[in-house]
Amino acid sequence: MNNKGFTLIELLAVILILGFIMVITVPQIKKSLFKASQAAYNKQISLIETSAKKWGADNDVKLPDIGTNSIITVDFQTLMDGGYLKNEKILNPITEEELIGCVRISYDNDYNQYEYRYSDNILECEIYNINSL
């Protein structure tokens, strides 16, 4: 009798090999996807900080005085209204949720330059908001 097909042992061996391949590749794929989304997040924050620097160059009278410890924040809506950011929702590439927050601008005496830092602390954004000064 000439049966053309696979035996149960051959099928189990193929399934076992495929299982090993999955065990090896799935974590690597997840790791690569996480690294890519983290890189996209960092790039997005960098672009937000760069747009705040452009805003600061155009609005230098609103920046903190040199030699003081004062801090101001610029929210995303101010950057959008000025054309420094695209006028749309900014999504966090990691969580796919809307990115909220502001950019803190302070003068760093040690480096004699302004420091621009993204902050997602809404309370901090409200306390030092440029519109409330």
PDB file of C-alpha atoms in Angstrom:
ATOM      1  CA  MET A   1       0.000   0.000   0.000  1.00  0.00           C
ATOM      2  CA  ASN A   2       1.443   3.340  -1.066  1.00  0.00           C
ATOM      3  CA  ASN A   3      -0.087   6.106   1.073  1.00  0.00           C
ATOM      4  CA  LYS A   4       1.091   9.550   0.149  1.00  0.00           C
ATOM      5  CA  GLY A   5       0.991  11.805   3.179  1.00  0.00           C
ATOM      6  CA  PHE A   6       2.652  12.626   6.441  1.00  0.00           C
ATOM      7  CA  THR A   7       2.758  10.465   9.501  1.00  0.00           C
ATOM      8  CA  LEU A   8       1.736  11.779  12.879  1.00  0.00           C
ATOM      9  CA  ILE A   9       5.362  11.925  14.013  1.00  0.00           C
ATOM     10  CA  GLU A  10       6.358  13.993  10.970  1.00  0.00           C
ATOM     11  CA  LEU A  11       3.531  16.448  11.626  1.00  0.00           C
ATOM     12  CA  LEU A  12       4.492  16.760  15.288  1.00  0.00           C
ATOM     13  CA  ALA A  13       8.117  17.363  14.324  1.00  0.00           C
ATOM     14  CA  VAL A  14       7.101  20.165  11.944  1.00  0.00           C
ATOM     15  CA  ILE A  15       4.864  21.744  14.606  1.00  0.00           C
ATOM     16  CA  LEU A  16       7.672  21.493  17.148  1.00  0.00           C
ATOM     17  CA  ILE A  17      10.151  23.167  14.778  1.00  0.00           C
ATOM     18  CA  LEU A  18       7.662  25.952  14.024  1.00  0.00           C
ATOM     19  CA  GLY A  19       7.118  26.403  17.772  1.00  0.00           C
ATOM     20  CA  PHE A  20      10.852  26.820  18.357  1.00  0.00           C
ATOM     21  CA  ILE A  21      11.055  29.365  15.559  1.00  0.00           C
ATOM     22  CA  MET A  22       8.174  31.323  17.119  1.00  0.00           C
ATOM     23  CA  VAL A  23       9.775  31.233  20.570  1.00  0.00           C
ATOM     24  CA  ILE A  24      12.968  32.705  19.126  1.00  0.00           C
ATOM     25  CA  THR A  25      11.524  35.286  16.724  1.00  0.00           C
ATOM     26  CA  VAL A  26       8.466  36.742  18.507  1.00  0.00           C
ATOM     27  CA  PRO A  27      10.414  38.344  21.400  1.00  0.00           C
ATOM     28  CA  GLN A  28      12.914  39.805  18.930  1.00  0.00           C
ATOM     29  CA  ILE A  29      10.117  41.246  16.822  1.00  0.00           C
ATOM     30  CA  LYS A  30       8.454  42.745  19.909  1.00  0.00           C
ATOM     31  CA  LYS A  31      11.775  44.212  21.020  1.00  0.00           C
ATOM     32  CA  SER A  32      12.357  45.736  17.581  1.00  0.00           C
ATOM     33  CA  LEU A  33       8.867  47.230  17.493  1.00  0.00           C
ATOM     34  CA  PHE A  34       9.309  48.712  20.970  1.00  0.00           C
ATOM     35  CA  LYS A  35      12.673  50.230  20.023  1.00  0.00           C
ATOM     36  CA  ALA A  36      11.137  51.711  16.880  1.00  0.00           C
ATOM     37  CA  SER A  37       8.221  53.250  18.768  1.00  0.00           C
ATOM     38  CA  GLN A  38      10.593  54.587  21.454  1.00  0.00           C
ATOM     39  CA  ALA A  39      12.783  56.158  18.756  1.00  0.00           C
ATOM     40  CA  ALA A  40       9.690  57.707  17.147  1.00  0.00           C
ATOM     41  CA  TYR A  41       8.620  59.081  20.544  1.00  0.00           C
ATOM     42  CA  ASN A  42      12.067  60.595  21.177  1.00  0.00           C
ATOM     43  CA  LYS A  43      12.086  62.127  17.698  1.00  0.00           C
ATOM     44  CA  GLN A  44       8.640  63.594  18.258  1.00  0.00           C
ATOM     45  CA  ILE A  45       9.681  65.149  21.580  1.00  0.00           C
ATOM     46  CA  SER A  46      12.783  66.561  19.888  1.00  0.00           C
ATOM     47  CA  LEU A  47      10.616  68.140  17.168  1.00  0.00           C
ATOM     48  CA  ILE A  48       8.328  69.656  19.815  1.00  0.00           C
ATOM     49  CA  GLU A  49      11.327  71.120  21.654  1.00  0.00           C
ATOM     50  CA  THR A  50      12.724  72.451  18.366  1.00  0.00           C
ATOM     51  CA  SER A  51       9.423  74.143  17.565  1.00  0.00           C
ATOM     52  CA  ALA A  52       9.513  75.733  21.046  1.00  0.00           C
ATOM     53  CA  LYS A  53      13.033  77.011  20.308  1.00  0.00           C
ATOM     54  CA  LYS A  54      11.717  78.610  17.122  1.00  0.00           C
ATOM     55  CA  TRP A  55       8.873  80.115  19.126  1.00  0.00           C
ATOM     56  CA  GLY A  56      11.417  81.420  21.663  1.00  0.00           C
ATOM     57  CA  ALA A  57      13.513  83.010  18.923  1.00  0.00           C
ATOM     58  CA  ASP A  58      10.453  84.855  17.628  1.00  0.00           C
ATOM     59  CA  ASN A  59       9.170  85.769  21.121  1.00  0.00           C
ATOM     60  CA  ASP A  60      12.398  86.531  22.985  1.00  0.00           C
ATOM     61  CA  VAL A  61      10.741  89.267  25.080  1.00  0.00           C
ATOM     62  CA  LYS A  62       8.592  86.559  26.723  1.00  0.00           C
ATOM     63  CA  LEU A  63      11.558  84.342  27.667  1.00  0.00           C
ATOM     64  CA  PRO A  64      12.805  84.286  31.285  1.00  0.00           C
ATOM     65  CA  ASP A  65      15.322  86.955  32.217  1.00  0.00           C
ATOM     66  CA  ILE A  66      18.974  85.977  32.082  1.00  0.00           C
ATOM     67  CA  GLY A  67      20.372  85.152  35.490  1.00  0.00           C
ATOM     68  CA  THR A  68      17.015  84.352  37.071  1.00  0.00           C
ATOM     69  CA  ASN A  69      15.534  81.050  38.084  1.00  0.00           C
ATOM     70  CA  SER A  70      12.205  81.816  36.448  1.00  0.00           C
ATOM     71  CA  ILE A  71      10.517  79.244  34.239  1.00  0.00           C
ATOM     72  CA  ILE A  72       7.837  79.615  31.609  1.00  0.00           C
ATOM     73  CA  THR A  73       5.969  76.970  29.696  1.00  0.00           C
ATOM     74  CA  VAL A  74       4.626  77.013  26.176  1.00  0.00           C
ATOM     75  CA  ASP A  75       1.726  74.695  25.514  1.00  0.00           C
ATOM     76  CA  PHE A  76       1.058  72.868  22.271  1.00  0.00           C
ATOM     77  CA  GLN A  77      -1.887  75.103  21.377  1.00  0.00           C
ATOM     78  CA  THR A  78       0.346  78.201  21.466  1.00  0.00           C
ATOM     79  CA  LEU A  79       2.856  76.450  19.213  1.00  0.00           C
ATOM     80  CA  MET A  80       0.073  75.374  16.842  1.00  0.00           C
ATOM     81  CA  ASP A  81      -1.479  78.844  16.746  1.00  0.00           C
ATOM     82  CA  GLY A  82       1.908  80.314  15.835  1.00  0.00           C
ATOM     83  CA  GLY A  83       2.479  77.768  13.079  1.00  0.00           C
ATOM     84  CA  TYR A  84       5.390  76.074  14.839  1.00  0.00           C
ATOM     85  CA  LEU A  85       3.555  72.728  15.088  1.00  0.00           C
ATOM     86  CA  LYS A  86       1.075  71.168  12.697  1.00  0.00           C
ATOM     87  CA  ASN A  87      -2.447  72.035  13.670  1.00  0.00           C
ATOM     88  CA  GLU A  88      -3.582  68.514  14.544  1.00  0.00           C
ATOM     89  CA  LYS A  89      -3.554  66.095  17.450  1.00  0.00           C
ATOM     90  CA  ILE A  90      -0.104  64.951  18.486  1.00  0.00           C
ATOM     91  CA  LEU A  91      -0.145  61.217  19.192  1.00  0.00           C
ATOM     92  CA  ASN A  92       2.259  59.330  21.397  1.00  0.00           C
ATOM     93  CA  PRO A  93       3.733  56.586  19.165  1.00  0.00           C
ATOM     94  CA  ILE A  94       4.083  54.212  22.121  1.00  0.00           C
ATOM     95  CA  THR A  95       0.556  54.402  23.566  1.00  0.00           C
ATOM     96  CA  GLU A  96      -1.306  55.805  20.523  1.00  0.00           C
ATOM     97  CA  GLU A  97      -2.957  58.313  22.896  1.00  0.00           C
ATOM     98  CA  GLU A  98      -2.941  62.064  22.462  1.00  0.00           C
ATOM     99  CA  LEU A  99       0.310  63.586  23.689  1.00  0.00           C
ATOM    100  CA  ILE A 100      -0.404  66.380  26.145  1.00  0.00           C
ATOM    101  CA  GLY A 101       1.880  68.730  27.963  1.00  0.00           C
ATOM    102  CA  CYS A 102       4.073  71.692  27.313  1.00  0.00           C
ATOM    103  CA  VAL A 103       7.674  72.769  26.868  1.00  0.00           C
ATOM    104  CA  ARG A 104       9.439  74.248  29.898  1.00  0.00           C
ATOM    105  CA  ILE A 105      11.787  77.092  29.086  1.00  0.00           C
ATOM    106  CA  SER A 106      14.309  78.195  31.686  1.00  0.00           C
ATOM    107  CA  TYR A 107      17.663  79.931  31.660  1.00  0.00           C
ATOM    108  CA  ASP A 108      20.593  77.715  32.619  1.00  0.00           C
ATOM    109  CA  ASN A 109      23.315  79.833  34.233  1.00  0.00           C
ATOM    110  CA  ASP A 110      25.864  77.024  34.057  1.00  0.00           C
ATOM    111  CA  TYR A 111      25.702  76.868  30.276  1.00  0.00           C
ATOM    112  CA  ASN A 112      24.536  80.440  29.577  1.00  0.00           C
ATOM    113  CA  GLN A 113      21.701  79.241  27.402  1.00  0.00           C
ATOM    114  CA  TYR A 114      18.003  78.555  27.514  1.00  0.00           C
ATOM    115  CA  GLU A 115      16.911  75.021  28.256  1.00  0.00           C
ATOM    116  CA  TYR A 116      13.880  73.592  26.486  1.00  0.00           C
ATOM    117  CA  ARG A 117      12.361  70.467  28.020  1.00  0.00           C
ATOM    118  CA  TYR A 118       9.131  68.649  27.252  1.00  0.00           C
ATOM    119  CA  SER A 119       6.938  68.092  30.278  1.00  0.00           C
ATOM    120  CA  ASP A 120       3.768  66.008  30.501  1.00  0.00           C
ATOM    121  CA  ASN A 121       2.956  67.354  33.967  1.00  0.00           C
ATOM    122  CA  ILE A 122      -0.236  69.345  33.381  1.00  0.00           C
ATOM    123  CA  LEU A 123      -0.028  71.084  36.771  1.00  0.00           C
ATOM    124  CA  GLU A 124       3.452  72.323  35.942  1.00  0.00           C
ATOM    125  CA  CYS A 125       2.194  73.562  32.587  1.00  0.00           C
ATOM    126  CA  GLU A 126      -0.574  75.563  34.246  1.00  0.00           C
ATOM    127  CA  ILE A 127       1.649  77.085  36.940  1.00  0.00           C
ATOM    128  CA  TYR A 128       4.262  78.480  34.574  1.00  0.00           C
ATOM    129  CA  ASN A 129       2.067  79.027  31.505  1.00  0.00           C
ATOM    130  CA  ILE A 130       3.157  81.956  29.348  1.00  0.00           C
ATOM    131  CA  ASN A 131      -0.481  83.009  28.954  1.00  0.00           C
ATOM    132  CA  SER A 132      -0.925  83.386  32.721  1.00  0.00           C
ATOM    133  CA  LEU A 133       2.006  85.811  33.106  1.00  0.00           C
TER     134      LEU A 133
END
